[in-house]
Amino acid sequence: RKEVEQDPGPFNVPEGATVAFNCTYSNSASQSFFWYRQDCRKEPKLLMSVYSSGNEDGRFTAQLNRASQYISLLIRDSKLSDSATYLCVVNTNAGKSTFGDGTTLTVKP
Amino acid sequence: EAGVAQSPRYKIIEKRQSVAFWCNPISGHATLYWYQQILGQGPKLLIQFQNNGVVDDSQLPKDRFSAERLKGVDSTLKIQPAKLEDSAVYLCASSPGDRSNSPLHFGNGTRLTVT
């Protein structure tokens, strides 16, 4: 079993749609959680951290459920520019970052 | 601030040859990481340095891969000899420290093709 698991998709949605991605992790001692975005043939870039109480950044909302070891990302009012691969990342207290394999999103006109 | 610098951007070699990649992290970042990303997969950690010491190299294939960060700043990753399955993007990342809530800053990566 992988340490961090994501639904690979692909998710194909029309502009303006709401889409949600899920991620589960196996290490109950994990400390910090992030979503990264990776465009085709580019490096991953931090999208947002995920806090225990949940957090929002514009059209993006992240949730964490420590009991179920589950993280989610919700994108509202999808834009064409949101098309990318979204990577779930889990950190240990030693700063080791483990990545999921990513979920691919394509937003169509 | 200047980002993480990596070179070369692309490298094509034949199997059994050797190759080396270079990374210069963001100034002041104590932690440096090398990741391997195979097409269709997420980045996989090869080695993590804290200053010039190794924190985690449990997934580094030590029979062929080596990495060093001698002065606690820039780093090199070497593969000798290369195999076909080493074809991947090698990503270097840095972060300010070893705290669990420090996000990573990635370089552009080196795309390696082994033929």
PDB file of C-alpha atoms in Angstrom:
ATOM      1  CA  ARG A   1       0.000   0.000   0.000  1.00  0.00           C
ATOM      2  CA  LYS A   2       1.318   3.446  -0.908  1.00  0.00           C
ATOM      3  CA  GLU A   3       1.866   5.971   1.876  1.00  0.00           C
ATOM      4  CA  VAL A   4      -0.204   8.596   0.049  1.00  0.00           C
ATOM      5  CA  GLU A   5      -2.983   7.573  -2.322  1.00  0.00           C
ATOM      6  CA  GLN A   6      -4.959   9.702  -4.743  1.00  0.00           C
ATOM      7  CA  ASP A   7      -7.579   9.001  -7.373  1.00  0.00           C
ATOM      8  CA  PRO A   8      -5.566   9.491 -10.592  1.00  0.00           C
ATOM      9  CA  GLY A   9      -8.564  10.676 -12.610  1.00  0.00           C
ATOM     10  CA  PRO A  10      -8.540  12.155 -15.116  1.00  0.00           C
ATOM     11  CA  PHE A  11     -11.283  14.545 -14.151  1.00  0.00           C
ATOM     12  CA  ASN A  12     -12.781  16.306 -17.177  1.00  0.00           C
ATOM     13  CA  VAL A  13     -15.129  19.114 -16.174  1.00  0.00           C
ATOM     14  CA  PRO A  14     -16.714  22.116 -17.896  1.00  0.00           C
ATOM     15  CA  GLU A  15     -15.800  25.663 -16.966  1.00  0.00           C
ATOM     16  CA  GLY A  16     -17.664  26.815 -13.901  1.00  0.00           C
ATOM     17  CA  ALA A  17     -18.018  23.337 -12.408  1.00  0.00           C
ATOM     18  CA  THR A  18     -17.123  22.361  -8.870  1.00  0.00           C
ATOM     19  CA  VAL A  19     -14.703  19.470  -8.519  1.00  0.00           C
ATOM     20  CA  ALA A  20     -13.300  17.669  -5.475  1.00  0.00           C
ATOM     21  CA  PHE A  21     -10.154  15.597  -5.085  1.00  0.00           C
ATOM     22  CA  ASN A  22      -9.483  13.132  -2.295  1.00  0.00           C
ATOM     23  CA  CYS A  23      -6.297  11.853  -0.747  1.00  0.00           C
ATOM     24  CA  THR A  24      -5.630   9.278   1.974  1.00  0.00           C
ATOM     25  CA  TYR A  25      -2.421   8.716   3.917  1.00  0.00           C
ATOM     26  CA  SER A  26      -1.241   5.732   5.922  1.00  0.00           C
ATOM     27  CA  ASN A  27       1.183   7.235   8.477  1.00  0.00           C
ATOM     28  CA  SER A  28      -0.868   8.307  11.489  1.00  0.00           C
ATOM     29  CA  ALA A  29       2.145  10.296  12.784  1.00  0.00           C
ATOM     30  CA  SER A  30       2.042  12.652   9.799  1.00  0.00           C
ATOM     31  CA  GLN A  31       2.242  16.288  10.866  1.00  0.00           C
ATOM     32  CA  SER A  32       1.634  18.614   7.946  1.00  0.00           C
ATOM     33  CA  PHE A  33      -0.317  18.454   4.742  1.00  0.00           C
ATOM     34  CA  PHE A  34      -0.215  20.325   1.462  1.00  0.00           C
ATOM     35  CA  TRP A  35      -1.635  20.466  -2.024  1.00  0.00           C
ATOM     36  CA  TYR A  36       0.772  21.185  -4.866  1.00  0.00           C
ATOM     37  CA  ARG A  37      -0.068  21.946  -8.460  1.00  0.00           C
ATOM     38  CA  GLN A  38       2.031  20.641 -11.355  1.00  0.00           C
ATOM     39  CA  ASP A  39       1.576  21.869 -14.914  1.00  0.00           C
ATOM     40  CA  CYS A  40       2.648  19.675 -17.824  1.00  0.00           C
ATOM     41  CA  ARG A  41       6.456  19.385 -17.994  1.00  0.00           C
ATOM     42  CA  LYS A  42       6.888  21.845 -15.124  1.00  0.00           C
ATOM     43  CA  GLU A  43       7.964  21.512 -11.517  1.00  0.00           C
ATOM     44  CA  PRO A  44       5.422  21.164  -8.676  1.00  0.00           C
ATOM     45  CA  LYS A  45       4.419  24.406  -6.970  1.00  0.00           C
ATOM     46  CA  LEU A  46       2.730  24.883  -3.631  1.00  0.00           C
ATOM     47  CA  LEU A  47      -0.988  25.532  -4.008  1.00  0.00           C
ATOM     48  CA  MET A  48      -1.961  25.631  -0.346  1.00  0.00           C
ATOM     49  CA  SER A  49      -1.277  24.181   3.058  1.00  0.00           C
ATOM     50  CA  VAL A  50      -4.020  22.163   4.744  1.00  0.00           C
ATOM     51  CA  TYR A  51      -4.920  23.079   8.311  1.00  0.00           C
ATOM     52  CA  SER A  52      -6.812  20.995  10.844  1.00  0.00           C
ATOM     53  CA  SER A  53      -9.751  23.385  10.896  1.00  0.00           C
ATOM     54  CA  GLY A  54      -9.951  23.513   7.120  1.00  0.00           C
ATOM     55  CA  ASN A  55      -8.939  26.542   5.080  1.00  0.00           C
ATOM     56  CA  GLU A  56      -9.967  28.466   2.034  1.00  0.00           C
ATOM     57  CA  ASP A  57      -8.025  30.459  -0.545  1.00  0.00           C
ATOM     58  CA  GLY A  58     -10.316  32.080  -3.060  1.00  0.00           C
ATOM     59  CA  ARG A  59     -11.992  29.312  -5.061  1.00  0.00           C
ATOM     60  CA  PHE A  60      -9.978  26.594  -3.337  1.00  0.00           C
ATOM     61  CA  THR A  61     -10.948  24.869  -0.074  1.00  0.00           C
ATOM     62  CA  ALA A  62      -8.860  22.260   1.708  1.00  0.00           C
ATOM     63  CA  GLN A  63     -10.061  19.931   4.446  1.00  0.00           C
ATOM     64  CA  LEU A  64      -8.250  17.538   6.769  1.00  0.00           C
ATOM     65  CA  ASN A  65      -9.749  14.627   8.687  1.00  0.00           C
ATOM     66  CA  ARG A  66      -7.024  13.218  10.946  1.00  0.00           C
ATOM     67  CA  ALA A  67      -9.249  10.457  12.343  1.00  0.00           C
ATOM     68  CA  SER A  68      -9.880   9.070   8.859  1.00  0.00           C
ATOM     69  CA  GLN A  69      -6.427  10.107   7.560  1.00  0.00           C
ATOM     70  CA  TYR A  70      -8.052  11.884   4.681  1.00  0.00           C
ATOM     71  CA  ILE A  71      -7.422  15.182   2.890  1.00  0.00           C
ATOM     72  CA  SER A  72      -9.561  16.879   0.294  1.00  0.00           C
ATOM     73  CA  LEU A  73      -9.351  19.782  -2.143  1.00  0.00           C
ATOM     74  CA  LEU A  74     -12.431  21.486  -3.530  1.00  0.00           C
ATOM     75  CA  ILE A  75     -12.243  23.798  -6.526  1.00  0.00           C
ATOM     76  CA  ARG A  76     -15.276  25.982  -7.194  1.00  0.00           C
ATOM     77  CA  ASP A  77     -16.092  27.808 -10.427  1.00  0.00           C
ATOM     78  CA  SER A  78     -13.375  25.970 -12.375  1.00  0.00           C
ATOM     79  CA  LYS A  79     -11.326  27.979 -14.871  1.00  0.00           C
ATOM     80  CA  LEU A  80      -9.483  26.749 -17.954  1.00  0.00           C
ATOM     81  CA  SER A  81      -6.276  27.736 -16.172  1.00  0.00           C
ATOM     82  CA  ASP A  82      -7.008  25.240 -13.369  1.00  0.00           C
ATOM     83  CA  SER A  83      -6.122  22.388 -15.760  1.00  0.00           C
ATOM     84  CA  ALA A  84      -3.132  20.670 -14.155  1.00  0.00           C
ATOM     85  CA  THR A  85      -2.147  17.730 -11.968  1.00  0.00           C
ATOM     86  CA  TYR A  86      -2.855  18.188  -8.260  1.00  0.00           C
ATOM     87  CA  LEU A  87      -0.461  16.464  -5.886  1.00  0.00           C
ATOM     88  CA  CYS A  88      -1.288  15.622  -2.293  1.00  0.00           C
ATOM     89  CA  VAL A  89       1.741  15.891   0.036  1.00  0.00           C
ATOM     90  CA  VAL A  90       2.169  14.616   3.579  1.00  0.00           C
ATOM     91  CA  ASN A  91       5.050  15.614   5.862  1.00  0.00           C
ATOM     92  CA  THR A  92       6.517  13.831   8.849  1.00  0.00           C
ATOM     93  CA  ASN A  93       7.854  15.785  11.825  1.00  0.00           C
ATOM     94  CA  ALA A  94      11.358  15.382  10.351  1.00  0.00           C
ATOM     95  CA  GLY A  95      10.314  17.339   7.294  1.00  0.00           C
ATOM     96  CA  LYS A  96      10.161  14.326   4.967  1.00  0.00           C
ATOM     97  CA  SER A  97       7.633  15.075   2.227  1.00  0.00           C
ATOM     98  CA  THR A  98       5.817  12.159   0.593  1.00  0.00           C
ATOM     99  CA  PHE A  99       3.875  12.834  -2.588  1.00  0.00           C
ATOM    100  CA  GLY A 100       0.863  11.081  -4.011  1.00  0.00           C
ATOM    101  CA  ASP A 101       0.844  10.258  -7.716  1.00  0.00           C
ATOM    102  CA  GLY A 102      -1.470  13.156  -8.461  1.00  0.00           C
ATOM    103  CA  THR A 103      -4.944  13.727  -9.855  1.00  0.00           C
ATOM    104  CA  THR A 104      -5.206  15.161 -13.358  1.00  0.00           C
ATOM    105  CA  LEU A 105      -7.811  17.841 -14.001  1.00  0.00           C
ATOM    106  CA  THR A 106      -8.856  19.113 -17.408  1.00  0.00           C
ATOM    107  CA  VAL A 107     -11.285  22.022 -17.524  1.00  0.00           C
ATOM    108  CA  LYS A 108     -13.019  22.389 -20.886  1.00  0.00           C
ATOM    109  CA  PRO A 109     -14.769  25.417 -22.401  1.00  0.00           C
TER     110      PRO A 109
ATOM    111  CA  GLU B   1      14.620  35.861  -4.206  1.00  0.00           C
ATOM    112  CA  ALA B   2      16.404  33.606  -6.668  1.00  0.00           C
ATOM    113  CA  GLY B   3      14.869  30.175  -6.991  1.00  0.00           C
ATOM    114  CA  VAL B   4      16.395  26.719  -6.912  1.00  0.00           C
ATOM    115  CA  ALA B   5      18.838  26.324  -9.794  1.00  0.00           C
ATOM    116  CA  GLN B   6      19.398  23.009 -11.529  1.00  0.00           C
ATOM    117  CA  SER B   7      21.529  21.937 -14.467  1.00  0.00           C
ATOM    118  CA  PRO B   8      21.499  20.552 -17.031  1.00  0.00           C
ATOM    119  CA  ARG B   9      17.845  20.840 -18.130  1.00  0.00           C
ATOM    120  CA  TYR B  10      18.078  17.809 -20.400  1.00  0.00           C
ATOM    121  CA  LYS B  11      20.450  14.864 -20.695  1.00  0.00           C
ATOM    122  CA  ILE B  12      20.449  11.879 -23.031  1.00  0.00           C
ATOM    123  CA  ILE B  13      22.850   9.033 -22.318  1.00  0.00           C
ATOM    124  CA  GLU B  14      23.230   5.384 -23.189  1.00  0.00           C
ATOM    125  CA  LYS B  15      22.711   2.679 -20.597  1.00  0.00           C
ATOM    126  CA  ARG B  16      25.783   1.892 -18.504  1.00  0.00           C
ATOM    127  CA  GLN B  17      27.077   5.454 -18.907  1.00  0.00           C
ATOM    128  CA  SER B  18      27.448   7.875 -16.008  1.00  0.00           C
ATOM    129  CA  VAL B  19      25.655  11.170 -15.440  1.00  0.00           C
ATOM    130  CA  ALA B  20      25.712  13.932 -12.847  1.00  0.00           C
ATOM    131  CA  PHE B  21      23.178  16.592 -11.934  1.00  0.00           C
ATOM    132  CA  TRP B  22      23.802  19.803 -10.028  1.00  0.00           C
ATOM    133  CA  CYS B  23      21.552  21.822  -7.735  1.00  0.00           C
ATOM    134  CA  ASN B  24      21.937  25.169  -5.975  1.00  0.00           C
ATOM    135  CA  PRO B  25      19.170  25.752  -3.411  1.00  0.00           C
ATOM    136  CA  ILE B  26      17.613  29.014  -2.360  1.00  0.00           C
ATOM    137  CA  SER B  27      20.084  30.999  -0.279  1.00  0.00           C
ATOM    138  CA  GLY B  28      19.777  30.198   3.405  1.00  0.00           C
ATOM    139  CA  HIS B  29      17.729  27.034   2.947  1.00  0.00           C
ATOM    140  CA  ALA B  30      19.170  24.370   5.196  1.00  0.00           C
ATOM    141  CA  THR B  31      17.275  21.404   3.787  1.00  0.00           C
ATOM    142  CA  LEU B  32      17.836  20.053   0.285  1.00  0.00           C
ATOM    143  CA  TYR B  33      15.989  17.205  -1.391  1.00  0.00           C
ATOM    144  CA  TRP B  34      16.467  15.143  -4.532  1.00  0.00           C
ATOM    145  CA  TYR B  35      13.341  13.596  -6.009  1.00  0.00           C
ATOM    146  CA  GLN B  36      12.868  11.254  -8.978  1.00  0.00           C
ATOM    147  CA  GLN B  37       9.669  11.682 -10.968  1.00  0.00           C
ATOM    148  CA  ILE B  38       8.785   8.990 -13.488  1.00  0.00           C
ATOM    149  CA  LEU B  39       6.164   9.897 -16.074  1.00  0.00           C
ATOM    150  CA  GLY B  40       2.661   9.517 -14.670  1.00  0.00           C
ATOM    151  CA  GLN B  41       3.826   9.268 -11.065  1.00  0.00           C
ATOM    152  CA  GLY B  42       4.399  11.668  -8.212  1.00  0.00           C
ATOM    153  CA  PRO B  43       7.895  12.679  -7.120  1.00  0.00           C
ATOM    154  CA  LYS B  44       9.692   9.995  -5.101  1.00  0.00           C
ATOM    155  CA  LEU B  45      12.238  11.094  -2.492  1.00  0.00           C
ATOM    156  CA  LEU B  46      15.759   9.852  -3.179  1.00  0.00           C
ATOM    157  CA  ILE B  47      17.698  11.725  -0.502  1.00  0.00           C
ATOM    158  CA  GLN B  48      17.209  14.533   2.022  1.00  0.00           C
ATOM    159  CA  PHE B  49      20.066  16.652   3.394  1.00  0.00           C
ATOM    160  CA  GLN B  50      19.997  18.898   6.441  1.00  0.00           C
ATOM    161  CA  ASN B  51      22.942  21.245   5.891  1.00  0.00           C
ATOM    162  CA  ASN B  52      25.669  18.795   4.810  1.00  0.00           C
ATOM    163  CA  GLY B  53      24.309  15.777   6.678  1.00  0.00           C
ATOM    164  CA  VAL B  54      22.035  13.066   5.275  1.00  0.00           C
ATOM    165  CA  VAL B  55      18.622  12.882   6.994  1.00  0.00           C
ATOM    166  CA  ASP B  56      17.009  10.209   4.816  1.00  0.00           C
ATOM    167  CA  ASP B  57      18.445   8.162   1.957  1.00  0.00           C
ATOM    168  CA  SER B  58      16.351   5.049   2.487  1.00  0.00           C
ATOM    169  CA  GLN B  59      15.011   5.063  -1.086  1.00  0.00           C
ATOM    170  CA  LEU B  60      18.303   5.873  -2.810  1.00  0.00           C
ATOM    171  CA  PRO B  61      19.565   2.905  -4.901  1.00  0.00           C
ATOM    172  CA  LYS B  62      23.008   3.068  -3.391  1.00  0.00           C
ATOM    173  CA  ASP B  63      24.539   0.543  -5.770  1.00  0.00           C
ATOM    174  CA  ARG B  64      24.311   3.099  -8.573  1.00  0.00           C
ATOM    175  CA  PHE B  65      23.191   6.437  -7.143  1.00  0.00           C
ATOM    176  CA  SER B  66      25.248   8.774  -4.980  1.00  0.00           C
ATOM    177  CA  ALA B  67      24.725  12.319  -3.758  1.00  0.00           C
ATOM    178  CA  GLU B  68      26.738  14.828  -1.814  1.00  0.00           C
ATOM    179  CA  ARG B  69      26.365  18.273  -0.320  1.00  0.00           C
ATOM    180  CA  LEU B  70      29.859  18.898   0.902  1.00  0.00           C
ATOM    181  CA  LYS B  71      29.669  22.510   2.065  1.00  0.00           C
ATOM    182  CA  GLY B  72      26.022  22.497   3.011  1.00  0.00           C
ATOM    183  CA  VAL B  73      25.009  24.579   0.009  1.00  0.00           C
ATOM    184  CA  ASP B  74      24.917  23.114  -3.498  1.00  0.00           C
ATOM    185  CA  SER B  75      24.591  19.428  -4.236  1.00  0.00           C
ATOM    186  CA  THR B  76      25.329  16.877  -6.925  1.00  0.00           C
ATOM    187  CA  LEU B  77      23.494  13.649  -7.708  1.00  0.00           C
ATOM    188  CA  LYS B  78      25.306  10.985  -9.710  1.00  0.00           C
ATOM    189  CA  ILE B  79      24.148   7.828 -11.443  1.00  0.00           C
ATOM    190  CA  GLN B  80      26.762   5.247 -12.374  1.00  0.00           C
ATOM    191  CA  PRO B  81      26.004   3.116 -14.334  1.00  0.00           C
ATOM    192  CA  ALA B  82      22.642   4.249 -15.675  1.00  0.00           C
ATOM    193  CA  LYS B  83      19.818   1.836 -16.501  1.00  0.00           C
ATOM    194  CA  LEU B  84      16.865   2.283 -18.834  1.00  0.00           C
ATOM    195  CA  GLU B  85      14.512   2.548 -15.834  1.00  0.00           C
ATOM    196  CA  ASP B  86      16.411   5.634 -14.605  1.00  0.00           C
ATOM    197  CA  SER B  87      14.742   7.678 -17.346  1.00  0.00           C
ATOM    198  CA  ALA B  88      12.850  10.307 -15.364  1.00  0.00           C
ATOM    199  CA  VAL B  89      12.867  13.925 -14.266  1.00  0.00           C
ATOM    200  CA  TYR B  90      15.221  14.581 -11.352  1.00  0.00           C
ATOM    201  CA  LEU B  91      13.907  17.377  -9.191  1.00  0.00           C
ATOM    202  CA  CYS B  92      15.862  19.273  -6.582  1.00  0.00           C
ATOM    203  CA  ALA B  93      13.973  21.123  -3.853  1.00  0.00           C
ATOM    204  CA  SER B  94      14.891  23.141  -0.807  1.00  0.00           C
ATOM    205  CA  SER B  95      13.155  24.383   2.310  1.00  0.00           C
ATOM    206  CA  PRO B  96      14.191  26.708   5.117  1.00  0.00           C
ATOM    207  CA  GLY B  97      14.582  24.005   7.773  1.00  0.00           C
ATOM    208  CA  ASP B  98      13.550  20.597   8.971  1.00  0.00           C
ATOM    209  CA  ARG B  99      10.232  21.708  10.393  1.00  0.00           C
ATOM    210  CA  SER B 100       7.347  19.613   9.189  1.00  0.00           C
ATOM    211  CA  ASN B 101       5.315  22.599   8.036  1.00  0.00           C
ATOM    212  CA  SER B 102       7.937  23.989   5.639  1.00  0.00           C
ATOM    213  CA  PRO B 103       6.783  23.718   2.023  1.00  0.00           C
ATOM    214  CA  LEU B 104       9.246  22.783  -0.697  1.00  0.00           C
ATOM    215  CA  HIS B 105      10.583  25.038  -3.419  1.00  0.00           C
ATOM    216  CA  PHE B 106      11.480  23.096  -6.558  1.00  0.00           C
ATOM    217  CA  GLY B 107      13.931  23.741  -9.346  1.00  0.00           C
ATOM    218  CA  ASN B 108      13.002  23.215 -12.999  1.00  0.00           C
ATOM    219  CA  GLY B 109      14.349  19.669 -12.946  1.00  0.00           C
ATOM    220  CA  THR B 110      16.674  17.662 -15.178  1.00  0.00           C
ATOM    221  CA  ARG B 111      14.972  15.427 -17.719  1.00  0.00           C
ATOM    222  CA  LEU B 112      17.094  12.292 -18.169  1.00  0.00           C
ATOM    223  CA  THR B 113      16.628   9.874 -21.048  1.00  0.00           C
ATOM    224  CA  VAL B 114      18.579   6.619 -20.970  1.00  0.00           C
ATOM    225  CA  THR B 115      18.691   4.772 -24.306  1.00  0.00           C
TER     226      THR B 115
END
